[in-house]
Structure formats: C-alpha cells, structure tokens
C-alpha cells in the first residue's frame, strides 16, 4: 500500500458496500485495480475464481490479469470483456435460455449480409434495439415496430443456424441472468472497468450480477463511444441505484502540468449532469512547457510544419514516442505526404492509410488503367465502378480477346457482346478516351470524368452514404490539383502514391491515428492538427457537442511532455480552443508582424539565381528564379516551385 496515494488506497481498502471510483486520465487506474484484487485475495480471503473483473477491451483484461499475476502471484480466471464473459457463461449455462452449447459466433460481414437479406434496415439500427431492451414494443414508433419484427426474425434465423452475434451474446446473457438470479451467487466480488463505456443492456447485466460487493471504475469525461451506444450517464444511474461510496482519483502520473491545466479548463467548460463527479487533475510531474497553438493558411503548410517539427524532435525522441491524432481519417493525406517527403518513418494505426482506402483506389484505377493497358486489376475495378451489368464473366471475355490488353480486348468485344452490354462498354470507352485526351490537365479532366460516369452516385450507393469517403475523394482531387500546379506528371504522382503505401510500416515509426483509436494510449509528444469547426467538433455532431468536447479532452490527455495544436484558415478555429485561457498556451506564433506560416520554416541560407541546391526528394537542381521564400528550381525531373527552407546549397 505504500506505493499508492491516499485516494488509491481508499479505493483499494473499501469493502462491504458499493463503490464508485471516478478515475481521471493518467491516474493509475489499472494499478489501483490490481491492488484492489490483491487486497480482496490476501486481506479478505476471497478465492480468485470468485472475483469477476469485467473490462472494456481484451487488451485491458490481459493487462489486469498480468498485473494481478505479478502483484499477487495468482491467475484471475474471470477477467475479460463483457462479451468474453457472456460467451463463457452461455457455453456453460445457455441451455436455460434455449441455446445449444455448440453455438458459434457469426462474423460481422456474414451478419450484415443476413440483415440485408431480411430487410433494408441496417445492422446498426438493429444493434440499437438490442442495446435498449428496456423499451417495450408498444412504446416504439411505427418504423421501430417494423424493425422489432425484423429483429425477432433475425434472432430466429440465428438460433436456427446455432449462431450468435456480439449483440446477441449480451441479449442472451441478460435473459440468462433474469431466468436464473442465483448465478450472481457464483461470484463474491464484481469489478467493472471503463464503466462510462457501458451501454444500457450492459448496465442491466451489472444490476443483475451485483451484490453489495461491487466496484465500478470510470470517468464519464472519457466516454467517446456514444455513437456505439455507450451511456456515460450510467454513472448517475449507478449512483442512484446503489448509493455507492465515491472515491476520485485526481493525481495524474502521465502529463506535465500545463497539459493538465488545459485538460482541466476543458472539463470546466462541460455542461454534463455528472460535472460535480469529475476529478480535477493534479500534476505529479515537473515542467514549464506550455501546449502551443499554430495557425496556417493551408493544410499543406500545416503538414510541412508538423513534418519539420517531428524531424527536429527525433533528435530527442524515438519515432514511436510521437503521435499525430486526428478527428477524421481523410485529413491525414497531406501529413502522410509531408512525412514521406521528409523521410520520417510513420505508420497509420487503426485506420487504412490514405492511398490504400477503397474509395481512393476506386478513383485512381481509371488513371492506372489508362497508363497501363495491361493492368488487368485496375481495368476490372474501373469497369465495376463506372458501369452496371458488366460482371466478371464479361471482364474475362474482354481480357481474353485482348490477350491481357484491356483496350484492344474492349474494342474487339464491342462486336461480340450483347447489345446492352456493348452499349455500356462503349460509353465507358468513350469517357476513358476523353480523359486520355485531356491528361495534360489531369486534375480537371479526372473531376469531369467522375461526373460523367456518375462516380458520386456510385460512392453513395456502394458505401451506404458514407460522408467521410466523399471527403476522402475531394481531398484526393485537391492533392492532384496541387501536384499538377507543382509540375508533376500523372505518372510521377502515382509513383509517389505507391511509395507512400510501401514505406513507413515498420514498428519504429511516428503513429498517425484517430483520436478514438488513441483511447488508452499515451505519447511523450502529441500533435493535434485541423482543430476546426466541422472537424472537431465534427459537422455531424452539432446536436451533441458534449461528446466532441470529451473527445478533445481525451486527445489532450494522451500527451506526456509536449502538445502541439494547430488549425488552418480553411475553416473557423474550433470553438473548443476558446475554452482554454490564453495564459495556459504558447501563442508566440501569433506575435505581431509574423505571418502565420513562413517564420515557422526557418531559412538559414540566402540563395541566388543560378545556385546549385539539393532537395531530399528531387535531388540536385539549379535555382531558376526567386520570389520571397519560394524558389523555382530546375531538377532532372522538371521544374518545381519549393519553399527555400527545404533547399540546401550545394557547395
């Protein structure tokens, strides 16, 4: 116990009545839980197999098991997620609710196909019904009653095939505990971690399992999964239903002081009902560094600045110590490109890298097929995107006719295909020929081509109205326009994209991830780019800004030593930045007479027309003209306009 602070020790020693532990970010929660289990086993004499510890993720379950093994020297057999607990208990006792012990789990893909077969409604809507089981059918609106019918039919079919999905695991666990209330007597103590992420059915399960020996641990200000039906107000329900003893863990062992002051300022701005429960984070580390805020004209400039800062920081930090956290995946492209150009190893975690995304491949396949008539994969993909009714059989026929050359084969196939298919193929070829003729202005030509082949409609129907995919494609078009303005030929652009996919996958790399994926992680250095209205808070979250504010809080509290926040003039700065008192921030970039971007790229040399220079991507070249901090340089691959900070004189 001497290793615990007073609040942690209170949480560990409390016994005999319900306990609510509100654990602030970085407050040593897992350590406290492990010592709690040690206390229960060593001082209260509980058997390890009668302690049920429920976690939000398998990783957290393993972490608690490992800590308990290290601290207490025993295995904790009932530690894991709600779903793993449900799976095990239903295998043992499921017959009581009509389940065969030989049931297996259905994959997400198979589940979605089955749901689509039953109704046009989505699996997400069905999931919502399962997670709000306390509602009676007669209380639902008409359309929800229809969904209820589909839901019942869906359950019937799964039962017929002896399958369960993850939502079904919780549904039947709830039914089992209602059917046999004595099951709660199999456990002497119930621990629930990440309690703020529980949904309605999980809370009902806890109520059915809990005795006076129940301890829930959570922080409602770190609930960022309401879109997955998490209910942070379950903490208030627990307070009302169980009248628990409350302990707040406020000592933060992760972040330097000013990072915590910023986090606390965000907490103060919350209007949530549970505000009085939130711990005010107390720093335990030293440090005077303030989180900085920067403003840039364009996202490309922001990305270049981030890449340069990262390269400077790599003198002190390992690449894996640096995290770049984003609200939405589509804004990573300029950052990926800048890191690639600066030879900084990076890895996109928990998301698909920009040029590997399906919608980006859907666009680039047309260009790849044009440049290489033997590229059968790109042709097949292009035909699938731009035409209707030309399936695999027709594609094989075309490629056989052309001996692998899709263009030759298509021309021949026009005579042999049925009239409707031939007409569809002809329209495709006509659009591709128009695109080929205007390749000197490839960014504009591609944009017009996408309109002509109804690509935007394809995107909506194929990806189920996924707005982020549309934003990704718009980001790609902006990227192509910029590369064209810089003098890149389309072949060079595609080659660069290929290299960006190939490189930067090693473990020792800077991590780029969404804020959601960063939950539970920490980095000595964190960058938060594009803090703008419409991004954070997200444009779809106008009615629930509280969760967006919590997301910002989670992002800030991932940082240990340094925190860099930035935004561009593309939109208004995030309203959340205004919640932070200015004296807590480094705002030196906004000093008078400084532009928003150029001073961040320090130029340590003066160039003249005719000078030989070196660029890390394009190699050696000669300066053709100069204008302020921009130079036009003649390289072997052609002329490029480049900021002089990225050029080095060749002596």
XYZ file of C-alpha atoms in Angstrom:
651
model
C 0.000 0.000 0.000
C 2.966 2.339 0.455
C 3.094 2.660 -3.349
C -0.435 4.059 -3.506
C -1.566 7.630 -2.946
C -4.309 8.231 -0.315
C -7.171 8.180 -2.859
C -5.935 4.978 -4.458
C -5.579 3.360 -1.028
C -9.163 4.360 -0.123
C -10.402 2.716 -3.311
C -8.378 -0.420 -2.627
C -9.407 -0.831 1.039
C -13.124 -0.075 0.699
C -15.211 -3.220 1.230
C -18.724 -4.202 2.221
C -20.760 -1.662 0.237
C -20.943 -0.492 -3.404
C -18.011 1.632 -4.573
C -17.751 4.143 -7.444
C -14.192 5.093 -8.412
C -14.026 8.103 -10.738
C -10.565 7.793 -12.281
C -9.191 10.820 -14.121
C -6.908 10.389 -17.135
C -3.467 9.005 -16.257
C -4.387 8.497 -12.586
C -3.020 4.955 -12.186
C -6.357 3.208 -12.564
C -5.039 -0.213 -13.680
C -2.511 -0.240 -10.843
C -5.321 0.555 -8.381
C -7.486 -2.269 -9.764
C -4.625 -4.775 -9.484
C -4.013 -3.781 -5.857
C -7.768 -3.976 -5.224
C -7.717 -7.616 -6.335
C -4.622 -8.234 -4.167
C -6.492 -6.759 -1.168
C -9.553 -8.946 -1.835
C -7.458 -12.113 -2.054
C -4.839 -11.503 0.650
C -6.769 -9.495 3.244
C -10.387 -10.529 2.637
C -9.633 -14.129 1.783
C -11.622 -14.247 -1.452
C -10.853 -17.015 -3.903
C -9.526 -15.703 -7.277
C -12.115 -17.772 -9.174
C -14.941 -15.969 -7.316
C -13.827 -12.491 -8.427
C -15.396 -11.281 -11.682
C -13.444 -8.436 -13.336
C -15.127 -7.026 -16.450
C -13.124 -4.818 -18.826
C -13.973 -2.879 -21.978
C -11.279 -4.439 -24.205
C -9.388 -7.750 -24.346
C -6.166 -5.766 -24.016
C -7.346 -4.224 -20.720
C -8.428 -7.654 -19.475
C -4.991 -9.096 -20.233
C -3.312 -6.107 -18.570
C -5.265 -6.626 -15.335
C -4.574 -10.377 -15.424
C -0.845 -9.735 -15.929
C -0.739 -7.133 -13.142
C -2.558 -9.429 -10.729
C -0.201 -12.290 -11.638
C 2.785 -10.009 -10.988
C 1.429 -8.407 -7.786
C -0.423 -11.357 -6.221
C 1.134 -14.331 -7.981
C -2.204 -15.930 -8.942
C -4.318 -16.281 -12.064
C -7.604 -14.356 -12.300
C -9.780 -16.741 -14.360
C -12.838 -14.464 -14.660
C -11.190 -11.332 -16.062
C -12.169 -10.149 -19.542
C -14.705 -8.254 -21.604
C -18.489 -8.392 -21.259
C -18.567 -10.453 -24.452
C -15.933 -12.986 -23.358
C -17.723 -13.400 -20.008
C -21.067 -13.844 -21.789
C -19.581 -16.367 -24.254
C -18.140 -18.497 -21.448
C -21.227 -18.391 -19.236
C -23.611 -19.121 -22.136
C -21.472 -22.092 -23.187
C -21.895 -23.464 -19.660
C -25.481 -22.444 -18.842
C -27.061 -21.383 -22.140
C -29.476 -24.321 -22.252
C -31.594 -22.467 -19.680
C -32.458 -19.866 -22.359
C -32.729 -22.322 -25.241
C -29.144 -22.130 -26.535
C -27.165 -25.174 -27.599
C -23.660 -25.244 -26.026
C -22.231 -25.857 -29.515
C -23.231 -22.364 -30.745
C -20.631 -20.289 -32.571
C -20.241 -16.594 -33.383
C -21.225 -15.073 -36.724
C -18.735 -12.737 -38.389
C -19.663 -9.100 -38.900
C -19.676 -9.500 -42.687
C -21.977 -12.543 -42.602
C -24.227 -10.781 -40.098
C -24.593 -7.748 -42.354
C -25.408 -9.913 -45.370
C -28.076 -11.732 -43.376
C -29.594 -8.470 -42.161
C -29.668 -7.061 -45.703
C -31.417 -10.234 -46.796
C -34.087 -9.736 -44.143
C -34.685 -6.027 -44.572
C -33.241 -2.826 -45.971
C -32.649 -1.551 -42.439
C -29.025 -1.554 -41.292
C -27.318 -3.715 -38.707
C -26.636 -0.537 -36.741
C -30.341 0.111 -36.237
C -30.867 -3.468 -35.092
C -27.978 -3.076 -32.677
C -29.693 -0.032 -31.209
C -32.792 -2.095 -30.433
C -30.705 -4.757 -28.704
C -28.983 -2.155 -26.565
C -32.266 -0.563 -25.486
C -34.073 -3.732 -24.475
C -35.797 -1.968 -21.582
C -38.182 -0.295 -24.062
C -41.497 -2.066 -24.638
C -42.566 -2.756 -28.204
C -45.774 -0.763 -27.781
C -43.740 2.328 -26.849
C -41.835 2.303 -30.125
C -42.785 4.376 -33.146
C -44.281 2.530 -36.137
C -40.997 2.235 -38.030
C -39.309 0.907 -34.902
C -42.049 -1.684 -34.538
C -41.214 -2.830 -38.050
C -37.578 -3.079 -37.022
C -38.653 -5.067 -33.981
C -40.271 -7.629 -36.316
C -37.078 -7.837 -38.373
C -35.087 -8.141 -35.164
C -37.181 -11.085 -33.959
C -36.891 -12.800 -37.353
C -33.140 -12.167 -37.344
C -32.821 -13.797 -33.896
C -34.949 -16.737 -35.036
C -32.712 -17.369 -38.062
C -29.538 -17.130 -35.981
C -31.000 -19.585 -33.480
C -31.938 -21.947 -36.315
C -28.317 -21.875 -37.515
C -26.973 -22.102 -33.927
C -25.203 -18.744 -34.288
C -24.871 -15.654 -32.109
C -23.545 -12.180 -32.902
C -21.870 -9.953 -30.297
C -25.082 -8.105 -29.530
C -26.816 -11.468 -29.151
C -24.242 -12.546 -26.572
C -25.330 -9.651 -24.338
C -29.013 -10.199 -25.112
C -28.912 -13.867 -24.051
C -26.669 -13.142 -21.072
C -29.317 -10.725 -19.845
C -32.037 -13.328 -20.430
C -29.991 -15.978 -18.592
C -29.411 -13.783 -15.530
C -33.111 -12.899 -15.417
C -34.060 -16.563 -15.736
C -31.632 -17.730 -13.042
C -30.944 -14.970 -10.451
C -28.893 -17.426 -8.368
C -25.996 -17.098 -10.852
C -24.880 -13.922 -9.106
C -24.041 -16.071 -6.064
C -21.189 -17.692 -8.020
C -19.154 -14.517 -7.512
C -18.140 -12.814 -4.274
C -16.993 -9.570 -5.889
C -17.778 -7.722 -9.126
C -15.294 -5.229 -10.622
C -16.231 -3.242 -13.747
C -13.598 -1.164 -15.563
C -14.269 1.658 -18.095
C -17.779 1.883 -16.696
C -18.533 5.056 -18.685
C -18.444 2.955 -21.883
C -21.214 0.561 -20.825
C -24.462 0.618 -22.773
C -27.987 0.057 -21.479
C -28.047 -3.751 -21.677
C -24.611 -3.985 -20.060
C -25.802 -1.815 -17.191
C -28.820 -4.096 -16.740
C -26.447 -7.090 -16.661
C -24.410 -5.393 -13.917
C -27.581 -4.790 -11.903
C -28.477 -8.486 -12.179
C -24.965 -9.583 -11.143
C -24.156 -7.063 -8.409
C -24.357 -7.574 -4.671
C -23.135 -5.054 -2.062
C -19.615 -6.074 -3.129
C -19.499 -4.231 -6.424
C -16.921 -1.696 -7.596
C -17.243 0.238 -10.851
C -14.404 2.373 -12.204
C -14.777 5.021 -14.887
C -14.555 8.612 -15.990
C -17.617 9.963 -17.822
C -15.434 12.649 -19.349
C -13.589 9.921 -21.267
C -16.738 8.455 -22.802
C -16.260 8.868 -26.567
C -18.417 5.965 -27.739
C -21.981 7.256 -27.516
C -22.236 6.602 -31.251
C -21.747 2.930 -30.260
C -24.499 3.267 -27.641
C -22.249 3.862 -24.622
C -24.144 5.714 -21.893
C -21.907 7.899 -19.703
C -24.968 8.752 -17.613
C -24.867 5.134 -16.396
C -22.588 6.556 -13.704
C -25.522 8.658 -12.479
C -27.798 5.622 -12.669
C -25.322 3.614 -10.597
C -25.161 6.441 -8.062
C -28.946 6.468 -7.816
C -29.471 2.677 -7.806
C -26.610 1.656 -5.480
C -25.883 4.749 -3.320
C -22.141 3.994 -3.552
C -19.154 5.305 -1.623
C -17.346 7.620 -4.099
C -13.574 7.946 -4.485
C -11.977 10.313 -7.020
C -8.511 9.548 -8.398
C -7.116 13.011 -9.187
C -3.325 12.585 -9.191
C -2.133 12.387 -12.780
C 1.143 10.495 -13.319
C 1.278 10.973 -17.097
C 1.334 14.590 -18.224
C 3.327 17.712 -17.462
C 1.465 20.491 -15.556
C 0.324 22.800 -18.362
C -1.126 19.909 -20.360
C -3.268 19.096 -17.320
C -4.239 22.740 -16.812
C -5.543 22.763 -20.392
C -7.409 19.477 -19.788
C -8.987 20.873 -16.602
C -10.090 24.005 -18.488
C -11.924 21.761 -20.957
C -13.583 19.907 -18.064
C -14.795 23.199 -16.631
C -16.489 24.000 -19.944
C -18.576 20.815 -19.791
C -22.301 21.153 -19.120
C -22.803 17.468 -18.339
C -25.019 16.367 -15.465
C -22.146 14.500 -13.824
C -19.839 17.526 -13.752
C -19.552 17.513 -9.941
C -18.167 13.947 -10.098
C -15.288 14.831 -12.424
C -11.823 14.800 -10.790
C -9.675 17.927 -11.193
C -6.374 16.521 -12.438
C -3.399 17.236 -10.144
C 0.087 17.106 -11.708
C 2.794 14.947 -10.145
C 5.456 15.762 -12.768
C 7.512 18.932 -13.208
C 7.770 21.078 -16.333
C 7.083 24.587 -17.615
C 6.381 23.766 -21.284
C 3.027 25.127 -22.426
C 0.952 23.478 -25.169
C 1.360 25.532 -28.327
C -1.201 26.693 -30.867
C -0.340 27.494 -34.503
C -2.395 28.807 -37.416
C -1.677 28.090 -41.085
C -3.028 29.264 -44.410
C -3.473 25.788 -45.879
C -3.366 22.193 -44.684
C -0.261 21.549 -46.817
C 1.599 24.231 -44.865
C 0.390 22.796 -41.571
C 1.543 19.330 -42.669
C 5.002 20.585 -43.691
C 5.402 22.329 -40.344
C 4.396 19.164 -38.479
C 6.861 17.085 -40.510
C 9.672 19.556 -39.834
C 8.870 19.685 -36.100
C 8.816 15.893 -35.973
C 12.208 15.667 -37.646
C 13.634 18.116 -35.114
C 12.081 16.152 -32.243
C 13.641 12.904 -33.490
C 16.950 14.212 -32.137
C 15.489 13.724 -28.649
C 12.606 11.266 -29.005
C 12.141 7.875 -30.650
C 9.714 7.909 -33.627
C 7.238 5.725 -31.692
C 7.117 8.399 -28.942
C 5.297 10.786 -31.296
C 1.563 10.593 -32.001
C -0.394 12.615 -34.570
C -4.060 12.365 -33.596
C -6.847 13.344 -35.974
C -10.623 13.586 -35.630
C -11.317 12.151 -39.094
C -9.201 9.919 -41.284
C -9.468 11.880 -44.526
C -7.276 14.744 -43.259
C -4.158 12.543 -42.956
C -3.146 12.683 -46.637
C -1.119 15.943 -46.548
C 0.525 14.817 -43.293
C 1.432 11.411 -44.713
C 2.855 13.100 -47.790
C 4.912 15.621 -45.798
C 6.358 12.918 -43.540
C 7.155 10.806 -46.583
C 8.980 13.711 -48.246
C 10.957 14.440 -45.092
C 11.978 10.770 -44.838
C 10.220 10.406 -41.477
C 9.050 6.808 -40.823
C 5.351 6.753 -39.997
C 2.517 4.296 -39.618
C -1.239 4.840 -39.778
C -2.699 2.907 -36.835
C -6.258 1.645 -36.512
C -7.218 3.040 -39.919
C -6.422 2.462 -43.565
C -3.599 4.563 -44.989
C -4.896 7.216 -47.378
C -3.799 5.649 -50.672
C -4.934 2.194 -49.554
C -8.552 3.248 -48.974
C -11.103 1.624 -51.232
C -12.607 4.892 -52.455
C -9.144 6.264 -53.362
C -8.325 3.087 -55.276
C -11.731 3.434 -56.990
C -10.647 6.811 -58.390
C -7.028 6.044 -59.229
C -7.865 2.790 -61.053
C -9.029 4.814 -64.086
C -5.697 6.626 -64.329
C -3.704 3.439 -63.758
C -5.661 1.576 -66.443
C -5.093 4.408 -68.942
C -1.362 4.493 -68.312
C -1.015 0.702 -68.492
C -3.411 -1.178 -70.821
C -2.035 -4.457 -69.419
C -3.128 -3.562 -65.872
C -5.996 -6.042 -65.673
C -6.735 -5.414 -61.994
C -7.217 -1.667 -62.484
C -9.370 -2.262 -65.562
C -11.596 -4.746 -63.722
C -12.004 -2.317 -60.855
C -12.696 0.617 -63.216
C -15.368 -1.333 -65.073
C -17.009 -2.315 -61.772
C -17.090 1.315 -60.627
C -18.175 3.026 -63.850
C -20.556 0.508 -65.434
C -23.568 -1.562 -64.454
C -24.127 -5.099 -65.680
C -20.617 -5.888 -66.943
C -19.688 -8.584 -64.421
C -16.676 -10.890 -64.035
C -17.703 -13.086 -66.965
C -17.722 -10.124 -69.380
C -14.402 -8.834 -67.979
C -12.752 -12.232 -68.579
C -14.141 -12.287 -72.114
C -12.728 -8.812 -72.851
C -9.278 -9.672 -71.451
C -9.143 -12.969 -73.366
C -9.945 -11.151 -76.618
C -7.151 -8.657 -75.999
C -4.658 -11.263 -74.697
C -4.417 -9.280 -71.449
C -4.630 -5.826 -73.098
C -7.954 -4.418 -71.907
C -8.054 -1.671 -74.550
C -7.611 -3.999 -77.511
C -9.976 -6.511 -75.964
C -12.656 -3.872 -75.360
C -12.607 -2.702 -78.966
C -12.983 -6.311 -80.188
C -15.658 -7.077 -77.566
C -17.945 -4.332 -78.888
C -18.767 -6.656 -81.810
C -19.311 -9.822 -79.770
C -21.131 -8.639 -76.644
C -24.951 -8.488 -76.388
C -26.278 -5.035 -77.460
C -26.964 -3.710 -73.922
C -23.515 -4.752 -72.651
C -21.818 -3.439 -75.791
C -23.520 -0.062 -75.355
C -22.440 0.091 -71.691
C -18.838 -0.752 -72.644
C -18.883 1.812 -75.473
C -19.932 4.596 -73.071
C -17.108 3.587 -70.737
C -14.517 3.625 -73.562
C -15.755 6.994 -74.822
C -15.347 8.522 -71.333
C -11.888 6.955 -70.925
C -10.786 8.297 -74.329
C -11.950 11.792 -73.360
C -9.969 11.518 -70.121
C -6.864 10.371 -72.072
C -7.064 13.336 -74.483
C -7.022 15.851 -71.636
C -4.318 14.311 -69.469
C -2.163 17.447 -69.659
C -4.761 18.940 -67.276
C -5.324 15.667 -65.419
C -6.829 17.064 -62.207
C -9.621 18.888 -64.062
C -10.103 16.070 -66.570
C -10.469 13.497 -63.810
C -13.002 15.636 -61.955
C -15.127 15.933 -65.128
C -14.700 12.215 -65.818
C -16.043 11.293 -62.365
C -19.152 13.379 -63.031
C -19.613 11.763 -66.418
C -19.533 8.179 -65.093
C -21.815 9.014 -62.106
C -18.992 8.253 -59.657
C -20.530 10.306 -56.824
C -23.751 8.309 -57.081
C -21.718 5.080 -57.072
C -19.944 6.286 -53.926
C -23.243 6.942 -52.135
C -24.846 3.623 -53.010
C -21.769 1.378 -52.779
C -20.575 2.777 -49.436
C -24.003 3.431 -47.894
C -23.979 7.248 -47.738
C -20.541 7.336 -46.053
C -19.765 11.076 -45.962
C -16.141 10.542 -44.953
C -15.418 8.601 -48.148
C -16.739 11.517 -50.183
C -14.445 13.850 -48.226
C -11.511 11.494 -48.914
C -12.103 11.702 -52.666
C -12.372 15.505 -52.510
C -9.071 15.522 -50.612
C -7.545 13.394 -53.383
C -8.749 15.824 -56.067
C -7.218 18.739 -54.141
C -3.969 16.773 -53.882
C -3.892 16.093 -57.639
C -4.583 19.752 -58.387
C -1.692 20.816 -56.178
C 0.713 18.234 -57.682
C -0.216 19.389 -61.172
C 0.425 23.036 -60.173
C 3.848 21.961 -58.894
C 4.680 20.487 -62.296
C 4.242 16.785 -61.556
C 3.224 14.478 -64.384
C 0.466 11.990 -63.505
C 2.960 9.090 -63.733
C 5.074 10.751 -61.020
C 2.027 11.307 -58.811
C 1.001 7.641 -58.978
C 4.570 6.545 -58.346
C 4.711 8.743 -55.253
C 1.435 7.241 -54.032
C 2.862 3.722 -54.492
C 5.964 4.561 -52.477
C 3.876 6.114 -49.716
C 1.906 2.872 -49.437
C 5.076 0.771 -49.435
C 7.129 2.735 -46.901
C 6.681 3.647 -43.259
C 5.184 0.382 -41.981
C 7.947 -0.516 -39.520
C 7.360 -0.533 -35.772
C 9.837 2.256 -35.012
C 7.665 4.913 -36.576
C 5.595 8.003 -35.836
C 1.983 6.981 -35.236
C -0.916 8.624 -37.079
C -4.326 7.630 -35.732
C -7.803 8.870 -34.990
C -8.479 10.192 -31.503
C -10.890 7.290 -30.985
C -8.084 4.802 -31.699
C -5.774 6.591 -29.238
C -8.028 5.876 -26.231
C -5.949 4.177 -23.522
C -2.622 5.137 -25.149
C -0.090 7.841 -24.334
C 2.751 9.556 -26.205
C 5.545 11.834 -24.970
C 4.697 14.142 -27.911
C 1.252 14.704 -29.415
C 0.191 16.762 -32.448
C -3.488 17.706 -32.872
C -3.935 19.153 -36.406
C -7.017 20.676 -38.076
C -8.760 21.806 -34.876
C -11.511 23.475 -36.868
C -15.276 23.819 -36.852
C -16.714 20.956 -38.881
C -13.794 18.679 -37.997
C -13.611 18.962 -34.182
C -16.403 19.446 -33.344
C -17.459 17.319 -36.289
C -20.105 18.739 -38.600
C -22.411 15.807 -37.805
C -22.184 16.435 -34.056
C -23.841 19.847 -33.829
C -26.569 18.485 -31.564
C -24.163 16.714 -29.208
C -21.143 18.908 -28.651
C -20.501 17.342 -25.237
C -19.112 14.141 -26.719
C -16.925 16.138 -29.115
C -15.576 18.114 -26.149
C -14.837 14.843 -24.358
C -13.018 13.658 -27.474
C -10.815 16.768 -27.365
C -10.159 16.124 -23.653
C -9.092 12.531 -24.412
C -6.767 13.785 -27.170
C -5.117 16.378 -24.908
C -4.578 13.880 -22.087
C -2.700 11.446 -24.369
C 0.322 13.822 -24.236
C 3.062 13.336 -21.651
C 5.631 16.079 -22.388
C 4.714 18.217 -25.394
C 1.410 19.110 -27.042
C 1.094 20.926 -30.383
C -2.327 22.118 -31.571
C -2.981 23.718 -34.944
C -5.649 24.791 -37.411
C -5.894 26.327 -40.875
C -7.841 29.189 -42.390
C -9.879 26.631 -44.346
C -12.486 26.999 -41.617
C -13.016 28.778 -38.318
C -10.845 27.542 -35.442
C -12.547 25.043 -33.163
C -14.711 26.687 -30.520
C -13.038 24.365 -28.006
C -9.781 26.302 -28.320
C -11.577 29.362 -26.957
C -12.411 27.388 -23.793
C -8.709 27.404 -22.857
C -7.396 30.536 -21.049
C -4.637 32.115 -23.140
C -2.116 32.218 -20.293
C -2.020 28.383 -20.368
C -0.870 28.306 -24.002
C 2.235 29.129 -26.004
C 0.876 31.641 -28.537
C 4.249 33.001 -29.657
C 3.464 32.080 -33.286
C 0.834 34.827 -33.281
C 3.359 37.539 -32.375
C 2.955 40.849 -34.197
C 4.488 41.171 -37.666
C 4.790 37.423 -38.090
C 2.926 35.669 -40.859
C 1.090 32.511 -39.959
C 3.423 30.143 -41.779
C 6.697 31.363 -43.255
C 8.529 32.081 -39.966
C 7.872 28.500 -38.865
C 10.122 27.336 -41.730
C 13.396 28.981 -40.772
C 15.686 29.773 -43.711
C 19.309 29.533 -42.636
C 20.843 30.490 -46.002
C 20.406 33.011 -48.819
C 20.002 31.730 -52.350
C 20.617 33.433 -55.673
C 19.517 32.634 -59.206
C 21.973 30.116 -60.672
C 22.860 28.495 -57.340
C 23.075 24.720 -57.179
C 20.775 23.297 -54.484
C 19.810 19.925 -53.049
C 16.292 18.722 -52.182
C 15.718 15.486 -50.236
C 13.148 14.165 -52.703
C 14.144 15.643 -56.089
C 17.942 15.627 -55.648
C 20.214 18.315 -57.129
C 18.932 21.236 -59.171
C 19.596 24.836 -60.206
C 17.674 27.892 -58.988
C 15.901 29.486 -61.951
C 14.026 32.280 -60.152
C 13.299 33.552 -56.633
C 10.307 35.300 -55.082
C 10.375 35.930 -51.314
C 10.760 32.451 -49.724
C 9.803 30.494 -52.847
C 12.287 29.263 -55.455
C 11.666 27.774 -58.895
C 14.282 25.035 -59.343
C 15.207 23.063 -62.453
C 15.635 19.390 -61.442
C 16.307 16.388 -63.663
C 12.594 15.546 -63.476
C 11.493 19.057 -64.378
C 10.822 22.400 -62.690
C 9.414 22.632 -59.182
C 8.321 25.584 -57.048
C 9.606 24.955 -53.489
C 9.918 26.860 -50.210
C 13.604 27.734 -49.743
C 13.625 26.180 -46.260
C 13.574 22.786 -47.966
C 16.573 23.545 -50.186
C 20.224 23.190 -49.222
C 23.028 24.976 -51.131
C 25.479 22.659 -52.860
C 28.991 23.965 -52.244
